[in-house]
Short mmCIF file of C-alpha atoms in Angstrom, two decimals:
data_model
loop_
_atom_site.label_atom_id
_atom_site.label_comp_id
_atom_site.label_asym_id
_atom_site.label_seq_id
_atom_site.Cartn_x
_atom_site.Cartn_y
_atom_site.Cartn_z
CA UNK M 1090 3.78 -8.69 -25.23
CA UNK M 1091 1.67 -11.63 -24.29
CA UNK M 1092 -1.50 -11.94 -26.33
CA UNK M 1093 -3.47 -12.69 -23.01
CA UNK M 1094 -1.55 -9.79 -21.25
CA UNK M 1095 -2.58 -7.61 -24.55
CA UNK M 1096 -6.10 -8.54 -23.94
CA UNK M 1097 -6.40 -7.23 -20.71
CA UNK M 1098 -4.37 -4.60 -21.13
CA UNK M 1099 -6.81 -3.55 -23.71
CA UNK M 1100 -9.65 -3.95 -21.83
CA UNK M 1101 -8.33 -1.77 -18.76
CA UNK M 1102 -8.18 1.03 -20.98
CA UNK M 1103 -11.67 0.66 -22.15
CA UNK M 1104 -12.81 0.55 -18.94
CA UNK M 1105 -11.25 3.80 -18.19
CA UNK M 1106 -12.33 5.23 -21.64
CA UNK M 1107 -15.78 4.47 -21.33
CA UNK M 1108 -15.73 6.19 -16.88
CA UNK M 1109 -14.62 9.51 -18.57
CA UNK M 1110 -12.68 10.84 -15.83
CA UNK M 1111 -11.79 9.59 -12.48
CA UNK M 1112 -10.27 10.20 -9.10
CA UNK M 1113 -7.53 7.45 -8.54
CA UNK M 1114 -6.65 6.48 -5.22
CA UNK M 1115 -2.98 6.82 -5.80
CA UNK M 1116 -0.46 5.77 -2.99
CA UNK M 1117 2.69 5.46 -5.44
CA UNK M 1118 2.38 1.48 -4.64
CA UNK M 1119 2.78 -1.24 -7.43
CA UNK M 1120 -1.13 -1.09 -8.72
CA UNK M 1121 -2.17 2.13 -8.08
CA UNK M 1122 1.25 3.19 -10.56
CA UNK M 1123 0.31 1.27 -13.33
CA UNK M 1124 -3.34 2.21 -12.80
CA UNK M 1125 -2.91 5.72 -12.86
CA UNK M 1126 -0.48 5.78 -16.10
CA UNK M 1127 -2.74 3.93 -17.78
CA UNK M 1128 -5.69 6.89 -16.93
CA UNK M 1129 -3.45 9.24 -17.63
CA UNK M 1130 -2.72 8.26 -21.17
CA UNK M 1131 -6.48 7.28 -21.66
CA UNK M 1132 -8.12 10.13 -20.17
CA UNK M 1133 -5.41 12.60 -20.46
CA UNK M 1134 -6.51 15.74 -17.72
CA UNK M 1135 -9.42 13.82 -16.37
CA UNK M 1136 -7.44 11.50 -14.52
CA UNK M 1137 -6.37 12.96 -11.34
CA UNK M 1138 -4.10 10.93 -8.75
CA UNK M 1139 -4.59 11.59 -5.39
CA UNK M 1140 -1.92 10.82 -2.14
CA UNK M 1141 -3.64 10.80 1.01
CA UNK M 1142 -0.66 11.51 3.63
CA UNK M 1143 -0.50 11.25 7.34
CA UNK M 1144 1.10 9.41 10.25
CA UNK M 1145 0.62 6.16 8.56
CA UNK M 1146 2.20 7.03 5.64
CA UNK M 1147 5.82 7.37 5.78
CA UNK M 1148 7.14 10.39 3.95
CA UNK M 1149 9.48 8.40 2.25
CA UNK M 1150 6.42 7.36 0.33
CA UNK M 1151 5.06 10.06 -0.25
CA UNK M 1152 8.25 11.74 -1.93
CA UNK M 1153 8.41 8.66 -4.84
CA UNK M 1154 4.72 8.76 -4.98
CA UNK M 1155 5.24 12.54 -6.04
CA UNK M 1156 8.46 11.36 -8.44
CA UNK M 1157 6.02 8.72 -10.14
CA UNK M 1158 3.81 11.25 -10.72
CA UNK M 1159 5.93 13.54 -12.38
CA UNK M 1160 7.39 10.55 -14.44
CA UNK M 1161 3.74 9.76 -15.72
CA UNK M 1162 3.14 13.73 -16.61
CA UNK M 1163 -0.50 13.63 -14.67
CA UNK M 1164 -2.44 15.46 -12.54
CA UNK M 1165 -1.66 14.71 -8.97
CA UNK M 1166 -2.64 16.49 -5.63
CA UNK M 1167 -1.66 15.65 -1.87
CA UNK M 1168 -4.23 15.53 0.70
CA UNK M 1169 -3.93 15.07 4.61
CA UNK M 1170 -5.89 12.11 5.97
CA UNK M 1171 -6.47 11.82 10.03
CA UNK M 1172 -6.99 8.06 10.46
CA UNK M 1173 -5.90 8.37 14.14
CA UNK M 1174 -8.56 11.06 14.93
CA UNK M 1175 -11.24 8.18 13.88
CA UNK M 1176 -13.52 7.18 16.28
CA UNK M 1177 -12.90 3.11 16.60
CA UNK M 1178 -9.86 3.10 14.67
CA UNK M 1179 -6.73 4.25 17.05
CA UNK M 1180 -8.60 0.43 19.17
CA UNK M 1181 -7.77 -1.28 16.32
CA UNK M 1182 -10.36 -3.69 15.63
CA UNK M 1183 -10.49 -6.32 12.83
CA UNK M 1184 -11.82 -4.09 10.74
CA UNK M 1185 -10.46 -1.30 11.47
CA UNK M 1186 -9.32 -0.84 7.09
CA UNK M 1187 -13.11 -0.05 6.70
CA UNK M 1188 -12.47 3.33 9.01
CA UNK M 1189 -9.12 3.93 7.40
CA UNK M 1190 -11.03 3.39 3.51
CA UNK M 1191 -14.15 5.19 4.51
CA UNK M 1192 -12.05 8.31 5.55
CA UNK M 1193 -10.11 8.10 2.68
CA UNK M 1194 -12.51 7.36 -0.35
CA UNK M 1195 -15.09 9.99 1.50
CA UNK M 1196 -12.25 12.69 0.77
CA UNK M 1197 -11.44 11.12 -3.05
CA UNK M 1198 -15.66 11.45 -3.70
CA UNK M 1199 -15.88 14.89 -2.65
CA UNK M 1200 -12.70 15.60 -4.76
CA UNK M 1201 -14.32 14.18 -7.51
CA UNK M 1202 -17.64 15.57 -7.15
CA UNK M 1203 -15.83 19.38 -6.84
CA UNK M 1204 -13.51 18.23 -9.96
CA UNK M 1205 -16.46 17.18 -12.01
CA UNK M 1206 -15.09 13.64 -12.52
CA UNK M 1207 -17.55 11.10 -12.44
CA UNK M 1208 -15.36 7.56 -10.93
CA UNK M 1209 -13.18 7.27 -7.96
CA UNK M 1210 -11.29 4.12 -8.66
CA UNK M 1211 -8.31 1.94 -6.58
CA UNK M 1212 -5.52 -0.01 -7.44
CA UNK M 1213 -7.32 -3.53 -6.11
CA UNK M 1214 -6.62 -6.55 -8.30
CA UNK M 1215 -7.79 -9.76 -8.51
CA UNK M 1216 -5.21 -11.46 -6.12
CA UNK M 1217 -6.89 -9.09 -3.56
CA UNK M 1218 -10.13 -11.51 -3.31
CA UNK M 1219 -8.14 -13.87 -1.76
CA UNK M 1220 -7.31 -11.49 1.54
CA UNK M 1221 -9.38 -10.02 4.24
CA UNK M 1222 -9.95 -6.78 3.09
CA UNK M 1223 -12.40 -4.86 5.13
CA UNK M 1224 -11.95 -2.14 2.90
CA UNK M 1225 -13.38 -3.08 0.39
CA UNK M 1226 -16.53 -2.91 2.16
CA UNK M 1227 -15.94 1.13 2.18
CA UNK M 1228 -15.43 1.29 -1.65
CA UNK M 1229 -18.49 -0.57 -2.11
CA UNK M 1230 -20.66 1.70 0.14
CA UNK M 1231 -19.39 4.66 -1.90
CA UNK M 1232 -19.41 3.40 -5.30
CA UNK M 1233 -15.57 3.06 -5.58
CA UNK M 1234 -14.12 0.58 -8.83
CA UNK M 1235 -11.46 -1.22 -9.17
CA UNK M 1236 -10.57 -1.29 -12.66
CA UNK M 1237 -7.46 -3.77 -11.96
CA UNK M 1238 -10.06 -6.09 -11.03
CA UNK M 1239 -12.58 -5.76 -13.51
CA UNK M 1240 -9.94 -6.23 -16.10
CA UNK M 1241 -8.70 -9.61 -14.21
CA UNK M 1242 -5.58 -8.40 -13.86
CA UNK M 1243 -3.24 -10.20 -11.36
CA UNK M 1244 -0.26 -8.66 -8.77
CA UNK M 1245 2.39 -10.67 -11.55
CA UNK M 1246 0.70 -9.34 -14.42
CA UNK M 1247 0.85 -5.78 -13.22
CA UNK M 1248 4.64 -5.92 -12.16
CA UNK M 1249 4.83 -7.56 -16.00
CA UNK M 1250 2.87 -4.80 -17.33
CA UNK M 1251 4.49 -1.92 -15.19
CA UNK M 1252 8.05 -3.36 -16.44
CA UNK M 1253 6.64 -3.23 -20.06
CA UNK M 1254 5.23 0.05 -19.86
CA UNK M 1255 8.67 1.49 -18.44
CA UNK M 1256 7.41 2.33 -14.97
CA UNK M 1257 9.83 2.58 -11.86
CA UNK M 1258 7.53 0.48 -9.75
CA UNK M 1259 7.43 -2.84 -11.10
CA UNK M 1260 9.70 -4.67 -8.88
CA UNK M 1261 9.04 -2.34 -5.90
CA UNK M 1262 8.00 -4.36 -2.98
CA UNK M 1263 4.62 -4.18 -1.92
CA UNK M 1264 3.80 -1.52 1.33
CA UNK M 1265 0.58 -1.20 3.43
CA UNK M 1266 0.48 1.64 5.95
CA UNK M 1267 1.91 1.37 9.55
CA UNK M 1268 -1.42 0.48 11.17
CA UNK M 1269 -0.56 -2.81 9.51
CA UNK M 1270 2.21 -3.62 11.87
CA UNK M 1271 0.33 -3.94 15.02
CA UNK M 1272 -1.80 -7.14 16.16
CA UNK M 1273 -5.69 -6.45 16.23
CA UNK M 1274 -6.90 -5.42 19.70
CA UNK M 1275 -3.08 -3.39 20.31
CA UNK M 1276 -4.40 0.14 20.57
CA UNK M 1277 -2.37 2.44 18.07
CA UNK M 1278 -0.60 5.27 18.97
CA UNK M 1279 1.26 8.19 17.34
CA UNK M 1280 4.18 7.28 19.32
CA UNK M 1281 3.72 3.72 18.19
CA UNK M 1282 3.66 4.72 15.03
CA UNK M 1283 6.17 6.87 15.37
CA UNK M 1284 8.74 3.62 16.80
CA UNK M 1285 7.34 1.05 14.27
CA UNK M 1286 8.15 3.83 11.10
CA UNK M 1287 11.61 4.64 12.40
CA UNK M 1288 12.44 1.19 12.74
CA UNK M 1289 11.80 0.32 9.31
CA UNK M 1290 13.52 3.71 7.95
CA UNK M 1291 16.64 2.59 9.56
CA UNK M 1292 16.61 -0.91 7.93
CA UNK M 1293 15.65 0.46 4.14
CA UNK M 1294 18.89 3.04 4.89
CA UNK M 1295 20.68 0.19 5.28
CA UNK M 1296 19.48 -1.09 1.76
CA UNK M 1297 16.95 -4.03 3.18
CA UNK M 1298 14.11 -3.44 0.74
CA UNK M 1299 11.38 -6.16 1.38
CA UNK M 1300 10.86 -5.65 5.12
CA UNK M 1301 8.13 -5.57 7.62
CA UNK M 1302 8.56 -5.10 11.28
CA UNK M 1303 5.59 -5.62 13.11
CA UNK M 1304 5.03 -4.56 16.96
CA UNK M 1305 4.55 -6.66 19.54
CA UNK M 1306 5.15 -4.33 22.51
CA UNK M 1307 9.17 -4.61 23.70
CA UNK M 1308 9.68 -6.69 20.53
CA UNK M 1309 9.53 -6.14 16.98
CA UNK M 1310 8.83 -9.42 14.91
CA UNK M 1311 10.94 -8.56 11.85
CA UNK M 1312 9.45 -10.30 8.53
CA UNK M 1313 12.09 -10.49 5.87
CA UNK M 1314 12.35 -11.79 1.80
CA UNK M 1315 14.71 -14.18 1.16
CA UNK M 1316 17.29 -11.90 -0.47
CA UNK M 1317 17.25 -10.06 3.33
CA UNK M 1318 17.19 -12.76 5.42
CA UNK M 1319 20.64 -13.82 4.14
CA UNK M 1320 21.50 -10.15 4.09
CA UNK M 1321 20.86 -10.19 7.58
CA UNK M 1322 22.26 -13.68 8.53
CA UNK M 1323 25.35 -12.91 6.44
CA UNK M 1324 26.54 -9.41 8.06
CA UNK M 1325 23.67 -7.15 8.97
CA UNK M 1326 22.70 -8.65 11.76
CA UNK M 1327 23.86 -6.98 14.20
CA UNK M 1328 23.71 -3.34 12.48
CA UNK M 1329 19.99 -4.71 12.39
CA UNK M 1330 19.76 -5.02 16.48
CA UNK M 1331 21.32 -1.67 17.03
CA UNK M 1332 18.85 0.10 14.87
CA UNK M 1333 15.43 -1.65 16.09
CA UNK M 1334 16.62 -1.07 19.08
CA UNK M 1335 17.15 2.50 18.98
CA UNK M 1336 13.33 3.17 18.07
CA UNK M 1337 12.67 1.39 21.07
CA UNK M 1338 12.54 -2.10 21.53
CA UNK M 1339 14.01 -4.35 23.96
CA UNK M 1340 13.86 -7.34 21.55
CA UNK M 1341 14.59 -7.98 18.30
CA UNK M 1342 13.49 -11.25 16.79
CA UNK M 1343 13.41 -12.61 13.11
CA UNK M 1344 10.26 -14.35 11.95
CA UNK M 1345 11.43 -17.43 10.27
CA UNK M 1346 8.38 -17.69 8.15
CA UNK M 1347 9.58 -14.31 6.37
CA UNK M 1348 7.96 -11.68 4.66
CA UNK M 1349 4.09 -12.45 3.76
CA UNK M 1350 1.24 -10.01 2.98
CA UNK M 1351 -1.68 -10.04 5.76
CA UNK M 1352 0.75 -11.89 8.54
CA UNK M 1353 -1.23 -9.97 11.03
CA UNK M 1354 -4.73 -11.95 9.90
CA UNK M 1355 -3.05 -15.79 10.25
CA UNK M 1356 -4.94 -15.24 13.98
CA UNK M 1357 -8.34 -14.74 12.42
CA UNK M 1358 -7.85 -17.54 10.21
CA UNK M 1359 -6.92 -19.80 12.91
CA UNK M 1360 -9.87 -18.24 15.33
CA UNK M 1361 -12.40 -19.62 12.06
#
């Protein structure tokens, strides 16, 4: 292993050693994988994973986050979240993460309070800083860490780590939940929802992997990697049409610019 990768490897388990039990926020994503493995072995049953489920969350999710789980041999508990039922966050405002977080990290506390852990923690790293993450507002106002972070950990690191440490996850492309998909100011819907997660079901059956189709009412922009885009150009495409539009749309158009993290905040940056 790399000496520097070593170093902070070692130092993410002392951070965890010396919190004594925690709470992780654990969606079965890239970080929140490694981060729970590595409290598992640490801190053995005082780690606890939690999966907050709901409309947001497709269940394919939610089945590997359960797999993972079982492959690290931790504790790990499923909880329903109701982001919808938020006041201010079915409007969708630019900060509507901070409702989503607050929700969610209220529920982890309260777990951890009843479980007598002291530390909720999330899978944030360091290449987070560079996004608009209302969020992390939320985790702040309740204490939450980020041991990723503190650790200085980046997104490559972790898939290096993960990949070292023999977990499924380390090439698995990144996910945010379905309220991700719709431009600020749309109003989200469970029907919406409903439309957006179908849509992207269909294309992952169809063995697309690093997808995002984002709503823009009749159309969905569909943001692809490189590997799908000349999946798509090359045969797909038109198995692609049929499917988007049988969860709804009238149009179906490719964004040229491809897959990116955060595509939905290039409008704030170019309203600063």
């Amino acid at each position: 292993m790399d000496p520097k990768l070593l170093e902070k490897k070692e130092k993410l388990y002392a951070i965890l050693r010396d919190m004594g039990g925690v709470v992780v926020g654990f969606s079965g994503g890239v970080d929140s994988t490694l981060l729970f493995a590595a409290a598992a072995e640490v801190l053995g049953e005082r780690a606890l994973a939690v999966t907050a489920t709901s409309e947001t969350y497709p269940e394919r999710e939610r089945r590997e986050a359960e797999a993972f789980a079982r492959k690290i041999g931790g504790r790990h508990r499923v909880v329903e979240s109701e982001e919808l039922d938020i006041p201010g966050f079915a409007e969708n405002p630019k900060n509507r993460c901070y409702y989503c977080k607050s929700e969610l990290f209220g529920k982890l506390r309260k777990i951890a309070d009843e479980e007598g852990l002291p530390h909720v923690i999330d899978g944030s790293n360091l290449d987070d800083r560079g996004d608009y993450r209302p969020g992390k507002q939320a985790a702040s106002e309740l204490n939450v860490r980020s041991p990723l972070d503190e650790a200085g950990f980046t997104k490559a690191e972790i898939r290096v780590l993960s990949q070292e440490m023999d977990l499924p996850t380390w090439d698995k492309p990144s996910f945010a939940c379905l309220s991700s998909r719709f431009p600020y100011g749309t109003s989200i819907t469970r029907e919406k929802v409903s439309q957006v997660g179908q849509a992207e079901e269909s294309l992952r059956d169809l063995g697309l992997r690093t997808i995002r189709v984002r709503h823009h009412g009749d159309m969905a922009r569909i943001e692809l990697g490189p590997t799908e885009f000349e999946q798509v150009v090359n045969g797909l495409r038109d198995e692609v049409i049929r499917l988007v539009k049988a969860a709804g749309y009238a149009y179906v158009a490719v964004d040229l610019q491809g897959y990116r993290t955060g595509s939905m905040n290039e409008v704030l940056e170019k309203s600063a």
